[in-house]
Amino acid sequence: MNFHIYVKGNTKSGNYEIKGILSTYYKLPNVLVKKLGGKKKALEYYKKKITKDKIEKVLIPSDRMFSTVNITEYEIVSVIKRQWVHGEYYAHEYAEDEYCEGKGRKIIYSNGYTEYEIRCLDSTKSVMDGIWDKSDIGSSRIGNGCGDHFSPFERGL
């Protein structure tokens, strides 16, 4: 079982608020989860073990997105990853062949924070797929904020 760290804070300049999931996570073997008394107790175990001080001194400096953030809140969260859904990936950098096959899935954290994992399945393209937040989402497509977008062929995303 994986436990992630959700952080919220302001840039060191104080101009912007940033929130999201750190790239570092804790992997707890299922045997240990059972030994601790289940998922809820294991989550409580990590909440006691991980401090704001440890996050700021050890984890934040190595995280590209959050390295310039003063943490105001943090929370240890578990994750649910939905099934992959196939669709069409639009790669805006490729003018003549911008549409290709793709897949995506919704990632929901225990505190309600949501992200999308989007993959371009055309290995000949160098694109900005990966984890996208839900700030650039429309009724029928999800965008990455840089021009690329994903349109699912089926429900479930």
mmCIF file of C-alpha atoms in Angstrom:
data_model
loop_
_atom_site.group_PDB
_atom_site.id
_atom_site.type_symbol
_atom_site.label_atom_id
_atom_site.label_comp_id
_atom_site.label_asym_id
_atom_site.label_seq_id
_atom_site.Cartn_x
_atom_site.Cartn_y
_atom_site.Cartn_z
ATOM 1 C CA MET A 1 0.000 0.000 0.000
ATOM 2 C CA ASN A 2 1.253 3.464 -0.887
ATOM 3 C CA PHE A 3 0.856 6.575 1.240
ATOM 4 C CA HIS A 4 1.367 9.984 -0.324
ATOM 5 C CA ILE A 5 1.867 13.472 1.088
ATOM 6 C CA TYR A 6 -0.521 16.251 0.090
ATOM 7 C CA VAL A 7 0.935 19.717 0.684
ATOM 8 C CA LYS A 8 -0.421 23.226 0.450
ATOM 9 C CA GLY A 9 1.682 26.335 0.687
ATOM 10 C CA ASN A 10 2.809 29.613 -0.799
ATOM 11 C CA THR A 11 5.768 30.349 -3.017
ATOM 12 C CA LYS A 12 8.649 31.946 -1.137
ATOM 13 C CA SER A 13 7.756 35.256 -2.819
ATOM 14 C CA GLY A 14 4.264 34.863 -1.370
ATOM 15 C CA ASN A 15 2.579 35.559 -4.705
ATOM 16 C CA TYR A 16 1.102 32.128 -5.454
ATOM 17 C CA GLU A 17 -0.580 29.322 -3.564
ATOM 18 C CA ILE A 18 0.432 25.823 -4.635
ATOM 19 C CA LYS A 19 -1.183 22.552 -3.620
ATOM 20 C CA GLY A 20 -0.651 18.989 -4.706
ATOM 21 C CA ILE A 21 0.957 15.628 -4.065
ATOM 22 C CA LEU A 22 4.711 15.299 -3.496
ATOM 23 C CA SER A 23 6.526 12.979 -5.890
ATOM 24 C CA THR A 24 7.932 11.009 -2.921
ATOM 25 C CA TYR A 25 5.635 8.417 -1.383
ATOM 26 C CA TYR A 26 5.842 5.691 1.250
ATOM 27 C CA LYS A 27 5.332 2.068 0.273
ATOM 28 C CA LEU A 28 4.094 -0.128 3.073
ATOM 29 C CA PRO A 29 4.007 -3.919 2.468
ATOM 30 C CA ASN A 30 0.525 -5.449 2.815
ATOM 31 C CA VAL A 31 1.849 -7.751 5.552
ATOM 32 C CA LEU A 32 2.736 -4.709 7.656
ATOM 33 C CA VAL A 33 -0.633 -3.043 6.903
ATOM 34 C CA LYS A 34 -2.349 -6.161 8.288
ATOM 35 C CA LYS A 35 0.010 -6.223 11.281
ATOM 36 C CA LEU A 36 -0.819 -2.572 12.089
ATOM 37 C CA GLY A 37 -4.546 -3.378 11.996
ATOM 38 C CA GLY A 38 -5.613 -2.374 8.491
ATOM 39 C CA LYS A 39 -5.478 0.589 6.145
ATOM 40 C CA LYS A 40 -6.866 3.181 8.598
ATOM 41 C CA LYS A 41 -4.436 2.240 11.371
ATOM 42 C CA ALA A 42 -1.515 2.180 8.943
ATOM 43 C CA LEU A 43 -2.472 5.665 7.771
ATOM 44 C CA GLU A 44 -2.564 6.855 11.401
ATOM 45 C CA TYR A 45 0.868 5.260 11.952
ATOM 46 C CA TYR A 46 2.364 7.353 9.131
ATOM 47 C CA LYS A 47 0.570 10.504 10.283
ATOM 48 C CA LYS A 48 2.427 10.210 13.605
ATOM 49 C CA LYS A 49 5.752 9.279 12.005
ATOM 50 C CA ILE A 50 5.980 12.040 9.363
ATOM 51 C CA THR A 51 6.370 15.595 10.665
ATOM 52 C CA LYS A 52 6.214 18.976 8.951
ATOM 53 C CA ASP A 53 9.886 19.436 9.820
ATOM 54 C CA LYS A 54 10.828 16.213 8.002
ATOM 55 C CA ILE A 55 8.763 17.208 4.963
ATOM 56 C CA GLU A 56 10.384 20.660 4.756
ATOM 57 C CA LYS A 57 13.979 19.527 5.351
ATOM 58 C CA VAL A 58 14.083 16.178 3.525
ATOM 59 C CA LEU A 59 11.272 15.841 0.976
ATOM 60 C CA ILE A 60 10.592 19.389 -0.277
ATOM 61 C CA PRO A 61 14.169 20.220 -1.442
ATOM 62 C CA SER A 62 14.179 17.167 -3.752
ATOM 63 C CA ASP A 63 10.751 17.879 -5.282
ATOM 64 C CA ARG A 64 10.943 20.095 -8.398
ATOM 65 C CA MET A 65 7.419 21.476 -8.127
ATOM 66 C CA PHE A 66 7.463 22.252 -4.410
ATOM 67 C CA SER A 67 11.115 23.183 -3.816
ATOM 68 C CA THR A 68 10.234 26.906 -3.642
ATOM 69 C CA VAL A 69 7.176 26.530 -1.404
ATOM 70 C CA ASN A 70 6.670 27.418 2.260
ATOM 71 C CA ILE A 71 4.372 24.688 3.566
ATOM 72 C CA THR A 72 1.234 25.856 5.368
ATOM 73 C CA GLU A 73 -0.573 22.491 5.500
ATOM 74 C CA TYR A 74 0.217 18.849 4.884
ATOM 75 C CA GLU A 75 -1.685 15.600 5.085
ATOM 76 C CA ILE A 76 -0.764 11.933 4.705
ATOM 77 C CA VAL A 77 -3.209 10.383 2.231
ATOM 78 C CA SER A 78 -3.967 7.053 0.589
ATOM 79 C CA VAL A 79 -4.848 6.718 -3.083
ATOM 80 C CA ILE A 80 -7.407 5.048 -5.318
ATOM 81 C CA LYS A 81 -6.464 4.690 -8.986
ATOM 82 C CA ARG A 82 -9.354 4.078 -11.366
ATOM 83 C CA GLN A 83 -9.213 1.818 -14.419
ATOM 84 C CA TRP A 84 -7.483 2.991 -17.590
ATOM 85 C CA VAL A 85 -9.764 4.439 -20.272
ATOM 86 C CA HIS A 86 -8.658 4.580 -23.924
ATOM 87 C CA GLY A 87 -8.982 7.737 -25.951
ATOM 88 C CA GLU A 88 -7.350 10.205 -28.283
ATOM 89 C CA TYR A 89 -4.230 12.150 -27.307
ATOM 90 C CA TYR A 90 -3.703 15.502 -29.029
ATOM 91 C CA ALA A 91 -0.004 16.426 -29.216
ATOM 92 C CA HIS A 92 0.035 20.086 -30.273
ATOM 93 C CA GLU A 93 3.744 20.103 -31.214
ATOM 94 C CA TYR A 94 3.132 17.787 -34.200
ATOM 95 C CA ALA A 95 1.257 19.856 -36.810
ATOM 96 C CA GLU A 96 0.726 17.124 -39.424
ATOM 97 C CA ASP A 97 0.155 14.138 -37.137
ATOM 98 C CA GLU A 98 -1.051 15.604 -33.863
ATOM 99 C CA TYR A 99 -3.720 12.993 -32.989
ATOM 100 C CA CYS A 100 -2.696 9.571 -31.685
ATOM 101 C CA GLU A 101 -3.838 6.814 -29.354
ATOM 102 C CA GLY A 102 -3.757 7.515 -25.630
ATOM 103 C CA LYS A 103 -5.089 6.340 -22.285
ATOM 104 C CA GLY A 104 -5.970 8.003 -19.014
ATOM 105 C CA ARG A 105 -7.215 7.306 -15.518
ATOM 106 C CA LYS A 106 -8.450 9.303 -12.563
ATOM 107 C CA ILE A 107 -6.465 9.284 -9.320
ATOM 108 C CA ILE A 108 -8.422 10.123 -6.171
ATOM 109 C CA TYR A 109 -6.725 10.700 -2.817
ATOM 110 C CA SER A 110 -8.372 10.072 0.559
ATOM 111 C CA ASN A 111 -8.683 13.827 1.224
ATOM 112 C CA GLY A 112 -10.634 14.367 -2.019
ATOM 113 C CA TYR A 113 -7.757 15.786 -4.093
ATOM 114 C CA THR A 114 -7.962 14.526 -7.699
ATOM 115 C CA GLU A 115 -5.409 14.192 -10.511
ATOM 116 C CA TYR A 116 -5.367 12.462 -13.882
ATOM 117 C CA GLU A 117 -2.680 10.161 -15.207
ATOM 118 C CA ILE A 118 -2.547 10.539 -18.985
ATOM 119 C CA ARG A 119 -0.327 8.556 -21.379
ATOM 120 C CA CYS A 120 0.410 9.067 -25.062
ATOM 121 C CA LEU A 121 0.797 5.591 -26.552
ATOM 122 C CA ASP A 122 2.779 6.750 -29.602
ATOM 123 C CA SER A 123 6.415 6.194 -28.637
ATOM 124 C CA THR A 124 7.631 8.282 -31.605
ATOM 125 C CA LYS A 125 6.272 11.456 -30.000
ATOM 126 C CA SER A 126 7.974 13.427 -27.233
ATOM 127 C CA VAL A 127 5.045 14.902 -25.313
ATOM 128 C CA MET A 128 4.054 16.258 -21.902
ATOM 129 C CA ASP A 129 2.022 13.284 -20.709
ATOM 130 C CA GLY A 130 2.044 12.165 -17.081
ATOM 131 C CA ILE A 131 0.158 13.516 -14.078
ATOM 132 C CA TRP A 132 -2.222 16.371 -14.947
ATOM 133 C CA ASP A 133 -4.308 18.306 -12.453
ATOM 134 C CA LYS A 134 -7.980 19.050 -13.002
ATOM 135 C CA SER A 135 -7.607 22.797 -13.555
ATOM 136 C CA ASP A 136 -7.709 22.420 -17.364
ATOM 137 C CA ILE A 137 -10.685 20.110 -17.757
ATOM 138 C CA GLY A 138 -13.600 20.485 -20.113
ATOM 139 C CA SER A 139 -16.797 18.519 -20.601
ATOM 140 C CA SER A 140 -15.215 16.052 -23.035
ATOM 141 C CA ARG A 141 -11.468 16.468 -22.651
ATOM 142 C CA ILE A 142 -8.668 16.983 -20.157
ATOM 143 C CA GLY A 143 -5.807 19.363 -20.933
ATOM 144 C CA ASN A 144 -2.315 19.687 -19.501
ATOM 145 C CA GLY A 145 -2.209 23.491 -19.639
ATOM 146 C CA CYS A 146 0.476 23.420 -22.355
ATOM 147 C CA GLY A 147 -1.670 22.702 -25.425
ATOM 148 C CA ASP A 148 -1.954 18.912 -25.308
ATOM 149 C CA HIS A 149 -5.257 17.292 -24.361
ATOM 150 C CA PHE A 150 -6.856 13.883 -23.972
ATOM 151 C CA SER A 151 -10.375 12.955 -25.080
ATOM 152 C CA PRO A 152 -11.658 9.637 -23.666
ATOM 153 C CA PHE A 153 -13.569 7.248 -25.964
ATOM 154 C CA GLU A 154 -15.412 5.638 -23.071
ATOM 155 C CA ARG A 155 -16.924 6.613 -19.712
ATOM 156 C CA GLY A 156 -15.141 6.145 -16.431
ATOM 157 C CA LEU A 157 -12.549 8.886 -16.348
#
